[in-house]
Amino acid sequence: MKILVTGKNGQLGQQLQKQAPAHTTVIAHGRDTLDVADKEQVFAVLQQAQPDLVINAAAYTAVDKAESEVEQAHAINAQGPENLALACRELGIRLIHVSTDFVFDGQQPQPYCPEAPRNPLSVYGQSKARGEEAIERILPEAITVRTAWVYDRDGGNFVNTMLRLMNDRDQLGVLADQIGTPTWAGTLAQCIFALAANDGAKGIYHCTDAGVASWYDFAVAIYEEGKAAGLIAKEKPVQIKPITTADYPTPAVRPAYSVLDKSRLVEDSGIELNHWRQVLREILAT
Ligand SMILES: NC(=O)c1ccc[n+]([C@@H]2O[C@H](COP(=O)([O-])OP(=O)(O)OC[C@H]3O[C@@H](n4cnc5c(N)ncnc54)[C@H](OP(=O)(O)O)[C@@H]3O)[C@@H](O)[C@H]2O)c1
């Protein structure tokens, strides 16, 4: 199977290249060779490459910056998937798109099912919701995988920010009133390939590691696992204090609760999801 991946330098883009099953050929494009917001280029590159499947790992992911870069966020997160869906429909290519828990408002008291109504609170969430809607309208047989709190060993993400701060500071305040689930980018890539192997899979799937955490819980786990893995050199213990969203205002409003119900993914992919803490331990130890 020939698979074209967009956004090859991002966290997911990198893991899609690492986790690709042996029988696949991956053609990976960065923004420099395939700008998903450029409709003509999308059609030209897909027509030339003739892949069996496109996986869209390209996105505008600067959640707070999106509040002041509305047009750019929509061009990449809404127009981008629309361009891909139009090209895939015309050329008969299967499409897997990736979206976010930020399409929800976080007011629900239990995990969100894929069919729960979207009600984004931020520009980023709105742009991703528009992307999902475009795909549903243009290519209903496409797959959209929503994920959350993505990290990898490399790159700018919460885990690496925490490790840096924990090496520099004696005290940290971390949000304890936003609840979700950390997700290793490798888990997401593995789930995407497992769904790709199921010809009947279509529509929206939810994919995170297993379990539930606040950012505070996640930070404490990063500290403990980071220490155990020798990634925090400082002898003096770091005090991690739980704080609230009111203590730490950001330009973008985030959902207070965005745990995703993964049952549809588990059923259709056959994948067993591991608890986020176990995954974090393994990733920090390698
Ligand atoms: N990170 C999270 O916590 C999180 C949470 C929920 C959902 N998601 C979703 O998961 C997916 C993967 O996220 P990620 O963490 O891998 O993001 P990431 O690390 O920020 O990677 C996104 C990649 O997309 C590229 N890109 C940006 N604009 C582009 C364009 N116009 N055309 C082509 N490529 C473009 C970026 O390139 P440059 O490096 O050149 O900017 C970057 O390499 C996204 O759909 C995201 O919305 C992520």
mmCIF file of N, CA and C in Angstrom, residues 92-221:
data_model
loop_
_atom_site.group_PDB
_atom_site.id
_atom_site.type_symbol
_atom_site.label_atom_id
_atom_site.label_comp_id
_atom_site.label_asym_id
_atom_site.label_seq_id
_atom_site.Cartn_x
_atom_site.Cartn_y
_atom_site.Cartn_z
ATOM 1 N N GLY A 92 -10.101 9.118 -6.209
ATOM 2 C CA GLY A 92 -10.417 7.785 -5.662
ATOM 3 C C GLY A 92 -9.410 7.313 -4.632
ATOM 4 N N ILE A 93 -8.968 8.231 -3.760
ATOM 5 C CA ILE A 93 -7.964 7.903 -2.737
ATOM 6 C C ILE A 93 -8.648 7.890 -1.369
ATOM 7 N N ARG A 94 -8.275 6.950 -0.512
ATOM 8 C CA ARG A 94 -8.821 6.917 0.849
ATOM 9 C C ARG A 94 -8.141 8.018 1.687
ATOM 10 N N LEU A 95 -8.887 8.586 2.642
ATOM 11 C CA LEU A 95 -8.339 9.694 3.441
ATOM 12 C C LEU A 95 -8.529 9.425 4.931
ATOM 13 N N ILE A 96 -7.438 9.602 5.686
ATOM 14 C CA ILE A 96 -7.538 9.607 7.149
ATOM 15 C C ILE A 96 -7.073 10.979 7.634
ATOM 16 N N HIS A 97 -7.963 11.641 8.345
ATOM 17 C CA HIS A 97 -7.692 12.994 8.851
ATOM 18 C C HIS A 97 -7.580 12.916 10.378
ATOM 19 N N VAL A 98 -6.910 13.907 10.969
ATOM 20 C CA VAL A 98 -6.729 13.889 12.431
ATOM 21 C C VAL A 98 -7.316 15.170 13.024
ATOM 22 N N SER A 99 -8.083 15.021 14.084
ATOM 23 C CA SER A 99 -8.697 16.183 14.720
ATOM 24 C C SER A 99 -8.490 16.144 16.235
ATOM 25 N N THR A 100 -9.285 16.899 16.959
ATOM 26 C CA THR A 100 -8.943 17.220 18.346
ATOM 27 C C THR A 100 -10.128 17.161 19.311
ATOM 28 N N ASP A 101 -9.817 16.942 20.571
ATOM 29 C CA ASP A 101 -10.813 17.037 21.652
ATOM 30 C C ASP A 101 -11.320 18.474 21.815
ATOM 31 N N PHE A 102 -10.580 19.460 21.253
ATOM 32 C CA PHE A 102 -10.982 20.866 21.400
ATOM 33 C C PHE A 102 -12.209 21.218 20.553
ATOM 34 N N VAL A 103 -12.767 20.249 19.819
ATOM 35 C CA VAL A 103 -14.046 20.517 19.137
ATOM 36 C C VAL A 103 -15.193 20.448 20.150
ATOM 37 N N PHE A 104 -14.913 19.975 21.380
ATOM 38 C CA PHE A 104 -15.951 19.873 22.415
ATOM 39 C C PHE A 104 -15.830 21.036 23.406
ATOM 40 N N ASP A 105 -16.951 21.306 24.122
ATOM 41 C CA ASP A 105 -16.927 22.415 25.080
ATOM 42 C C ASP A 105 -16.521 21.991 26.485
ATOM 43 N N GLY A 106 -16.385 20.670 26.713
ATOM 44 C CA GLY A 106 -15.872 20.206 27.996
ATOM 45 C C GLY A 106 -16.869 20.273 29.140
ATOM 46 N N GLN A 107 -18.143 20.458 28.804
ATOM 47 C CA GLN A 107 -19.157 20.580 29.864
ATOM 48 C C GLN A 107 -19.783 19.238 30.231
ATOM 49 N N GLN A 108 -19.451 18.194 29.470
ATOM 50 C CA GLN A 108 -20.056 16.875 29.696
ATOM 51 C C GLN A 108 -19.396 16.199 30.897
ATOM 52 N N PRO A 109 -20.163 15.474 31.720
ATOM 53 C CA PRO A 109 -19.541 14.842 32.894
ATOM 54 C C PRO A 109 -18.983 13.441 32.630
ATOM 55 N N GLN A 110 -19.116 12.931 31.395
ATOM 56 C CA GLN A 110 -18.562 11.601 31.107
ATOM 57 C C GLN A 110 -17.862 11.611 29.745
ATOM 58 N N PRO A 111 -17.027 10.585 29.453
ATOM 59 C CA PRO A 111 -16.239 10.609 28.216
ATOM 60 C C PRO A 111 -17.081 10.878 26.960
ATOM 61 N N TYR A 112 -16.502 11.659 26.042
ATOM 62 C CA TYR A 112 -17.185 12.034 24.800
ATOM 63 C C TYR A 112 -17.137 10.901 23.787
ATOM 64 N N CYS A 113 -18.310 10.521 23.269
ATOM 65 C CA CYS A 113 -18.396 9.557 22.167
ATOM 66 C C CYS A 113 -18.156 10.312 20.860
ATOM 67 N N PRO A 114 -17.759 9.583 19.796
ATOM 68 C CA PRO A 114 -17.498 10.270 18.520
ATOM 69 C C PRO A 114 -18.685 11.090 18.010
ATOM 70 N N GLU A 115 -19.914 10.658 18.314
ATOM 71 C CA GLU A 115 -21.081 11.364 17.753
ATOM 72 C C GLU A 115 -21.580 12.510 18.645
ATOM 73 N N ALA A 116 -20.888 12.784 19.746
ATOM 74 C CA ALA A 116 -21.301 13.891 20.629
ATOM 75 C C ALA A 116 -21.242 15.207 19.845
ATOM 76 N N PRO A 117 -22.165 16.141 20.135
ATOM 77 C CA PRO A 117 -22.177 17.396 19.362
ATOM 78 C C PRO A 117 -20.929 18.254 19.578
ATOM 79 N N ARG A 118 -20.449 18.822 18.476
ATOM 80 C CA ARG A 118 -19.292 19.722 18.549
ATOM 81 C C ARG A 118 -19.740 21.077 19.096
ATOM 82 N N ASN A 119 -18.924 21.668 19.916
ATOM 83 C CA ASN A 119 -19.189 23.039 20.375
ATOM 84 C C ASN A 119 -17.864 23.659 20.822
ATOM 85 N N PRO A 120 -17.005 23.981 19.831
ATOM 86 C CA PRO A 120 -15.654 24.456 20.180
ATOM 87 C C PRO A 120 -15.665 25.799 20.891
ATOM 88 N N LEU A 121 -14.668 25.979 21.780
ATOM 89 C CA LEU A 121 -14.593 27.205 22.579
ATOM 90 C C LEU A 121 -13.536 28.176 22.056
ATOM 91 N N SER A 122 -12.689 27.716 21.145
ATOM 92 C CA SER A 122 -11.546 28.525 20.701
ATOM 93 C C SER A 122 -11.500 28.586 19.175
ATOM 94 N N VAL A 123 -10.686 29.505 18.656
ATOM 95 C CA VAL A 123 -10.493 29.596 17.201
ATOM 96 C C VAL A 123 -9.908 28.291 16.674
ATOM 97 N N TYR A 124 -8.895 27.757 17.392
ATOM 98 C CA TYR A 124 -8.301 26.480 16.977
ATOM 99 C C TYR A 124 -9.386 25.393 16.901
ATOM 100 N N GLY A 125 -10.194 25.283 17.961
ATOM 101 C CA GLY A 125 -11.256 24.274 17.995
ATOM 102 C C GLY A 125 -12.262 24.478 16.869
ATOM 103 N N GLN A 126 -12.599 25.757 16.609
ATOM 104 C CA GLN A 126 -13.548 26.042 15.518
ATOM 105 C C GLN A 126 -12.962 25.651 14.169
ATOM 106 N N SER A 127 -11.677 25.977 13.969
ATOM 107 C CA SER A 127 -11.059 25.663 12.674
ATOM 108 C C SER A 127 -10.995 24.147 12.464
ATOM 109 N N LYS A 128 -10.706 23.397 13.540
ATOM 110 C CA LYS A 128 -10.650 21.928 13.424
ATOM 111 C C LYS A 128 -12.054 21.359 13.194
ATOM 112 N N ALA A 129 -13.066 21.959 13.847
ATOM 113 C CA ALA A 129 -14.451 21.504 13.656
ATOM 114 C C ALA A 129 -14.876 21.731 12.206
ATOM 115 N N ARG A 130 -14.507 22.886 11.629
ATOM 116 C CA ARG A 130 -14.850 23.157 10.224
ATOM 117 C C ARG A 130 -14.176 22.127 9.316
ATOM 118 N N GLY A 131 -12.962 21.740 9.643
ATOM 119 C CA GLY A 131 -12.256 20.714 8.860
ATOM 120 C C GLY A 131 -12.990 19.384 8.903
ATOM 121 N N GLU A 132 -13.430 18.994 10.099
ATOM 122 C CA GLU A 132 -14.196 17.738 10.247
ATOM 123 C C GLU A 132 -15.466 17.788 9.395
ATOM 124 N N GLU A 133 -16.165 18.944 9.479
ATOM 125 C CA GLU A 133 -17.439 19.081 8.752
ATOM 126 C C GLU A 133 -17.215 19.005 7.244
ATOM 127 N N ALA A 134 -16.122 19.615 6.769
ATOM 128 C CA ALA A 134 -15.833 19.579 5.330
ATOM 129 C C ALA A 134 -15.627 18.133 4.880
ATOM 130 N N ILE A 135 -14.909 17.373 5.666
ATOM 131 C CA ILE A 135 -14.650 15.978 5.297
ATOM 132 C C ILE A 135 -15.954 15.174 5.302
ATOM 133 N N GLU A 136 -16.774 15.371 6.312
ATOM 134 C CA GLU A 136 -18.057 14.647 6.373
ATOM 135 C C GLU A 136 -18.925 14.959 5.157
ATOM 136 N N ARG A 137 -18.882 16.217 4.720
ATOM 137 C CA ARG A 137 -19.726 16.668 3.606
ATOM 138 C C ARG A 137 -19.195 16.140 2.273
ATOM 139 N N ILE A 138 -17.872 16.201 2.101
ATOM 140 C CA ILE A 138 -17.291 15.909 0.781
ATOM 141 C C ILE A 138 -16.964 14.428 0.615
ATOM 142 N N LEU A 139 -16.464 13.803 1.689
ATOM 143 C CA LEU A 139 -15.984 12.422 1.573
ATOM 144 C C LEU A 139 -16.422 11.620 2.809
ATOM 145 N N PRO A 140 -17.713 11.280 2.897
ATOM 146 C CA PRO A 140 -18.213 10.642 4.131
ATOM 147 C C PRO A 140 -17.549 9.302 4.444
ATOM 148 N N GLU A 141 -16.921 8.686 3.444
ATOM 149 C CA GLU A 141 -16.246 7.409 3.710
ATOM 150 C C GLU A 141 -14.839 7.601 4.299
ATOM 151 N N ALA A 142 -14.412 8.851 4.459
ATOM 152 C CA ALA A 142 -13.103 9.122 5.077
ATOM 153 C C ALA A 142 -13.160 8.820 6.572
ATOM 154 N N ILE A 143 -11.961 8.705 7.164
ATOM 155 C CA ILE A 143 -11.853 8.491 8.613
ATOM 156 C C ILE A 143 -11.319 9.779 9.241
ATOM 157 N N THR A 144 -11.925 10.205 10.346
ATOM 158 C CA THR A 144 -11.367 11.302 11.141
ATOM 159 C C THR A 144 -11.046 10.749 12.523
ATOM 160 N N VAL A 145 -9.785 10.880 12.933
ATOM 161 C CA VAL A 145 -9.356 10.378 14.247
ATOM 162 C C VAL A 145 -9.127 11.569 15.159
ATOM 163 N N ARG A 146 -9.969 11.709 16.177
ATOM 164 C CA ARG A 146 -9.758 12.788 17.163
ATOM 165 C C ARG A 146 -8.824 12.290 18.258
ATOM 166 N N THR A 147 -7.889 13.153 18.636
ATOM 167 C CA THR A 147 -6.955 12.785 19.690
ATOM 168 C C THR A 147 -6.809 13.947 20.674
ATOM 169 N N ALA A 148 -5.906 13.822 21.648
ATOM 170 C CA ALA A 148 -5.765 14.857 22.683
ATOM 171 C C ALA A 148 -4.383 14.788 23.325
ATOM 172 N N TRP A 149 -3.914 15.909 23.829
ATOM 173 C CA TRP A 149 -2.727 15.998 24.676
ATOM 174 C C TRP A 149 -1.555 15.166 24.103
ATOM 175 N N VAL A 150 -1.203 15.428 22.845
ATOM 176 C CA VAL A 150 -0.201 14.615 22.148
ATOM 177 C C VAL A 150 1.223 15.027 22.556
ATOM 178 N N TYR A 151 2.076 14.046 22.797
ATOM 179 C CA TYR A 151 3.484 14.327 23.101
ATOM 180 C C TYR A 151 4.358 13.261 22.454
ATOM 181 N N ASP A 152 5.628 13.581 22.336
ATOM 182 C CA ASP A 152 6.624 12.581 21.939
ATOM 183 C C ASP A 152 7.909 12.923 22.666
ATOM 184 N N ARG A 153 8.900 12.089 22.553
ATOM 185 C CA ARG A 153 10.172 12.320 23.238
ATOM 186 C C ARG A 153 10.850 13.587 22.717
ATOM 187 N N ASP A 154 10.668 13.856 21.404
ATOM 188 C CA ASP A 154 11.259 15.061 20.808
ATOM 189 C C ASP A 154 10.173 16.109 20.593
ATOM 190 N N GLY A 155 10.612 17.323 20.370
ATOM 191 C CA GLY A 155 9.682 18.369 19.946
ATOM 192 C C GLY A 155 9.144 19.216 21.080
ATOM 193 N N GLY A 156 8.451 20.276 20.694
ATOM 194 C CA GLY A 156 7.867 21.187 21.675
ATOM 195 C C GLY A 156 6.530 20.644 22.143
ATOM 196 N N ASN A 157 6.495 20.117 23.348
ATOM 197 C CA ASN A 157 5.234 19.600 23.889
ATOM 198 C C ASN A 157 5.295 19.715 25.418
ATOM 199 N N PHE A 158 4.196 19.377 26.072
ATOM 200 C CA PHE A 158 4.078 19.541 27.520
ATOM 201 C C PHE A 158 5.168 18.759 28.263
ATOM 202 N N VAL A 159 5.453 17.550 27.814
ATOM 203 C CA VAL A 159 6.439 16.700 28.512
ATOM 204 C C VAL A 159 7.812 17.368 28.494
ATOM 205 N N ASN A 160 8.231 17.831 27.318
ATOM 206 C CA ASN A 160 9.563 18.426 27.228
ATOM 207 C C ASN A 160 9.629 19.791 27.917
ATOM 208 N N THR A 161 8.517 20.543 27.873
ATOM 209 C CA THR A 161 8.469 21.814 28.607
ATOM 210 C C THR A 161 8.616 21.544 30.101
ATOM 211 N N MET A 162 7.874 20.564 30.615
ATOM 212 C CA MET A 162 7.944 20.235 32.044
ATOM 213 C C MET A 162 9.356 19.778 32.427
ATOM 214 N N LEU A 163 9.952 18.898 31.628
ATOM 215 C CA LEU A 163 11.294 18.396 31.957
ATOM 216 C C LEU A 163 12.295 19.546 32.027
ATOM 217 N N ARG A 164 12.151 20.500 31.096
ATOM 218 C CA ARG A 164 13.062 21.655 31.091
ATOM 219 C C ARG A 164 12.845 22.493 32.354
ATOM 220 N N LEU A 165 11.571 22.788 32.664
ATOM 221 C CA LEU A 165 11.280 23.622 33.837
ATOM 222 C C LEU A 165 11.694 22.914 35.125
ATOM 223 N N MET A 166 11.506 21.609 35.170
ATOM 224 C CA MET A 166 11.840 20.849 36.378
ATOM 225 C C MET A 166 13.356 20.802 36.615
ATOM 226 N N ASN A 167 14.119 20.954 35.531
ATOM 227 C CA ASN A 167 15.573 21.030 35.679
ATOM 228 C C ASN A 167 16.026 22.430 36.091
ATOM 229 N N ASP A 168 15.147 23.439 35.824
ATOM 230 C CA ASP A 168 15.532 24.835 36.071
ATOM 231 C C ASP A 168 14.989 25.396 37.381
ATOM 232 N N ARG A 169 13.796 24.937 37.772
ATOM 233 C CA ARG A 169 13.083 25.617 38.864
ATOM 234 C C ARG A 169 12.885 24.713 40.074
ATOM 235 N N ASP A 170 12.585 25.355 41.222
ATOM 236 C CA ASP A 170 12.314 24.593 42.447
ATOM 237 C C ASP A 170 10.824 24.406 42.671
ATOM 238 N N GLN A 171 10.025 25.213 41.967
ATOM 239 C CA GLN A 171 8.583 25.199 42.189
ATOM 240 C C GLN A 171 7.837 25.443 40.878
ATOM 241 N N LEU A 172 6.722 24.739 40.698
ATOM 242 C CA LEU A 172 5.925 24.892 39.476
ATOM 243 C C LEU A 172 4.447 24.855 39.818
ATOM 244 N N GLY A 173 3.635 25.684 39.169
ATOM 245 C CA GLY A 173 2.179 25.593 39.315
ATOM 246 C C GLY A 173 1.611 24.974 38.058
ATOM 247 N N VAL A 174 0.781 23.940 38.198
ATOM 248 C CA VAL A 174 0.220 23.268 37.016
ATOM 249 C C VAL A 174 -1.291 23.097 37.205
ATOM 250 N N LEU A 175 -2.030 23.300 36.108
ATOM 251 C CA LEU A 175 -3.496 23.259 36.149
ATOM 252 C C LEU A 175 -4.038 21.913 36.629
ATOM 253 N N ALA A 176 -4.915 21.988 37.625
ATOM 254 C CA ALA A 176 -5.499 20.753 38.156
ATOM 255 C C ALA A 176 -6.975 20.635 37.790
ATOM 256 N N ASP A 177 -7.512 21.667 37.100
ATOM 257 C CA ASP A 177 -8.953 21.633 36.808
ATOM 258 C C ASP A 177 -9.253 21.468 35.321
ATOM 259 N N GLN A 178 -8.273 21.018 34.544
ATOM 260 C CA GLN A 178 -8.547 20.596 33.162
ATOM 261 C C GLN A 178 -8.197 19.123 33.072
ATOM 262 N N ILE A 179 -9.193 18.341 32.667
ATOM 263 C CA ILE A 179 -9.071 16.879 32.710
ATOM 264 C C ILE A 179 -9.129 16.307 31.300
ATOM 265 N N GLY A 180 -8.195 15.412 30.997
ATOM 266 C CA GLY A 180 -8.176 14.778 29.677
ATOM 267 C C GLY A 180 -7.335 13.520 29.731
ATOM 268 N N THR A 181 -6.661 13.202 28.611
ATOM 269 C CA THR A 181 -5.797 12.019 28.598
ATOM 270 C C THR A 181 -4.562 12.263 27.741
ATOM 271 N N PRO A 182 -3.365 12.113 28.326
ATOM 272 C CA PRO A 182 -2.149 12.221 27.520
ATOM 273 C C PRO A 182 -2.100 11.117 26.462
ATOM 274 N N THR A 183 -1.462 11.454 25.339
ATOM 275 C CA THR A 183 -1.387 10.491 24.227
ATOM 276 C C THR A 183 -0.007 10.551 23.608
ATOM 277 N N TRP A 184 0.692 9.433 23.598
ATOM 278 C CA TRP A 184 1.973 9.369 22.898
ATOM 279 C C TRP A 184 1.679 9.376 21.393
ATOM 280 N N ALA A 185 2.428 10.189 20.628
ATOM 281 C CA ALA A 185 2.204 10.281 19.179
ATOM 282 C C ALA A 185 2.340 8.906 18.506
ATOM 283 N N GLY A 186 3.145 8.021 19.103
ATOM 284 C CA GLY A 186 3.313 6.668 18.547
ATOM 285 C C GLY A 186 2.047 5.833 18.683
ATOM 286 N N THR A 187 1.331 5.986 19.795
ATOM 287 C CA THR A 187 0.050 5.284 19.955
ATOM 288 C C THR A 187 -0.903 5.706 18.851
ATOM 289 N N LEU A 188 -0.951 7.029 18.635
ATOM 290 C CA LEU A 188 -1.853 7.570 17.615
ATOM 291 C C LEU A 188 -1.494 7.014 16.236
ATOM 292 N N ALA A 189 -0.202 6.990 15.904
ATOM 293 C CA ALA A 189 0.230 6.468 14.601
ATOM 294 C C ALA A 189 -0.155 4.987 14.462
ATOM 295 N N GLN A 190 0.075 4.201 15.527
ATOM 296 C CA GLN A 190 -0.264 2.763 15.469
ATOM 297 C C GLN A 190 -1.766 2.570 15.249
ATOM 298 N N CYS A 191 -2.564 3.366 15.942
ATOM 299 C CA CYS A 191 -4.032 3.243 15.797
ATOM 300 C C CYS A 191 -4.472 3.627 14.389
ATOM 301 N N ILE A 192 -3.846 4.662 13.844
ATOM 302 C CA ILE A 192 -4.197 5.094 12.481
ATOM 303 C C ILE A 192 -3.893 3.975 11.483
ATOM 304 N N PHE A 193 -2.734 3.331 11.629
ATOM 305 C CA PHE A 193 -2.413 2.235 10.701
ATOM 306 C C PHE A 193 -3.351 1.036 10.906
ATOM 307 N N ALA A 194 -3.755 0.798 12.155
ATOM 308 C CA ALA A 194 -4.688 -0.308 12.411
ATOM 309 C C ALA A 194 -6.048 -0.017 11.774
ATOM 310 N N LEU A 195 -6.486 1.229 11.827
ATOM 311 C CA LEU A 195 -7.754 1.585 11.169
ATOM 312 C C LEU A 195 -7.612 1.492 9.648
ATOM 313 N N ALA A 196 -6.430 1.882 9.151
ATOM 314 C CA ALA A 196 -6.190 1.816 7.699
ATOM 315 C C ALA A 196 -6.298 0.380 7.198
ATOM 316 N N ALA A 197 -5.973 -0.571 8.079
ATOM 317 C CA ALA A 197 -6.002 -1.988 7.676
ATOM 318 C C ALA A 197 -7.429 -2.541 7.666
ATOM 319 N N ASN A 198 -8.380 -1.771 8.199
ATOM 320 C CA ASN A 198 -9.777 -2.210 8.217
ATOM 321 C C ASN A 198 -10.538 -1.480 7.101
ATOM 322 N N ASP A 199 -10.845 -2.204 6.015
ATOM 323 C CA ASP A 199 -11.487 -1.575 4.851
ATOM 324 C C ASP A 199 -12.858 -0.986 5.193
ATOM 325 N N GLY A 200 -13.483 -1.519 6.234
ATOM 326 C CA GLY A 200 -14.837 -1.052 6.581
ATOM 327 C C GLY A 200 -14.846 0.158 7.502
ATOM 328 N N ALA A 201 -13.680 0.567 7.984
ATOM 329 C CA ALA A 201 -13.648 1.684 8.943
ATOM 330 C C ALA A 201 -13.938 3.004 8.238
ATOM 331 N N LYS A 202 -14.841 3.793 8.771
ATOM 332 C CA LYS A 202 -15.116 5.138 8.242
ATOM 333 C C LYS A 202 -15.776 5.982 9.325
ATOM 334 N N GLY A 203 -15.748 7.288 9.150
ATOM 335 C CA GLY A 203 -16.360 8.189 10.131
ATOM 336 C C GLY A 203 -15.382 8.566 11.242
ATOM 337 N N ILE A 204 -15.940 8.989 12.383
ATOM 338 C CA ILE A 204 -15.099 9.554 13.445
ATOM 339 C C ILE A 204 -14.706 8.488 14.477
ATOM 340 N N TYR A 205 -13.421 8.507 14.841
ATOM 341 C CA TYR A 205 -12.889 7.633 15.895
ATOM 342 C C TYR A 205 -12.192 8.503 16.938
ATOM 343 N N HIS A 206 -12.195 8.043 18.174
ATOM 344 C CA HIS A 206 -11.456 8.727 19.241
ATOM 345 C C HIS A 206 -10.248 7.898 19.633
ATOM 346 N N CYS A 207 -9.102 8.554 19.731
ATOM 347 C CA CYS A 207 -7.867 7.831 20.049
ATOM 348 C C CYS A 207 -7.004 8.622 21.027
ATOM 349 N N THR A 208 -6.840 8.081 22.235
ATOM 350 C CA THR A 208 -5.841 8.592 23.190
ATOM 351 C C THR A 208 -5.265 7.360 23.885
ATOM 352 N N ASP A 209 -4.237 7.543 24.697
ATOM 353 C CA ASP A 209 -3.853 6.441 25.570
ATOM 354 C C ASP A 209 -4.997 6.235 26.571
ATOM 355 N N ALA A 210 -4.936 5.160 27.359
ATOM 356 C CA ALA A 210 -6.035 4.870 28.291
ATOM 357 C C ALA A 210 -5.878 5.701 29.570
ATOM 358 N N GLY A 211 -6.975 5.840 30.309
ATOM 359 C CA GLY A 211 -6.926 6.528 31.593
ATOM 360 C C GLY A 211 -7.325 7.991 31.511
ATOM 361 N N VAL A 212 -7.246 8.655 32.648
ATOM 362 C CA VAL A 212 -7.707 10.043 32.796
ATOM 363 C C VAL A 212 -6.677 10.780 33.647
ATOM 364 N N ALA A 213 -6.470 12.070 33.370
ATOM 365 C CA ALA A 213 -5.516 12.849 34.182
ATOM 366 C C ALA A 213 -5.847 14.334 34.106
ATOM 367 N N SER A 214 -5.412 15.070 35.112
ATOM 368 C CA SER A 214 -5.363 16.532 34.976
ATOM 369 C C SER A 214 -3.941 16.864 34.506
ATOM 370 N N TRP A 215 -3.735 18.105 34.058
ATOM 371 C CA TRP A 215 -2.360 18.505 33.688
ATOM 372 C C TRP A 215 -1.444 18.375 34.902
ATOM 373 N N TYR A 216 -2.011 18.624 36.093
ATOM 374 C CA TYR A 216 -1.235 18.477 37.335
ATOM 375 C C TYR A 216 -0.797 17.021 37.523
ATOM 376 N N ASP A 217 -1.754 16.080 37.357
ATOM 377 C CA ASP A 217 -1.409 14.648 37.469
ATOM 378 C C ASP A 217 -0.303 14.284 36.469
ATOM 379 N N PHE A 218 -0.461 14.816 35.252
ATOM 380 C CA PHE A 218 0.493 14.520 34.182
ATOM 381 C C PHE A 218 1.875 15.047 34.580
ATOM 382 N N ALA A 219 1.917 16.276 35.111
ATOM 383 C CA ALA A 219 3.199 16.886 35.508
ATOM 384 C C ALA A 219 3.866 16.079 36.622
ATOM 385 N N VAL A 220 3.071 15.643 37.608
ATOM 386 C CA VAL A 220 3.637 14.850 38.711
ATOM 387 C C VAL A 220 4.232 13.546 38.148
ATOM 388 N N ALA A 221 3.506 12.927 37.222
ATOM 389 C CA ALA A 221 3.998 11.677 36.612
ATOM 390 C C ALA A 221 5.277 11.934 35.810
#
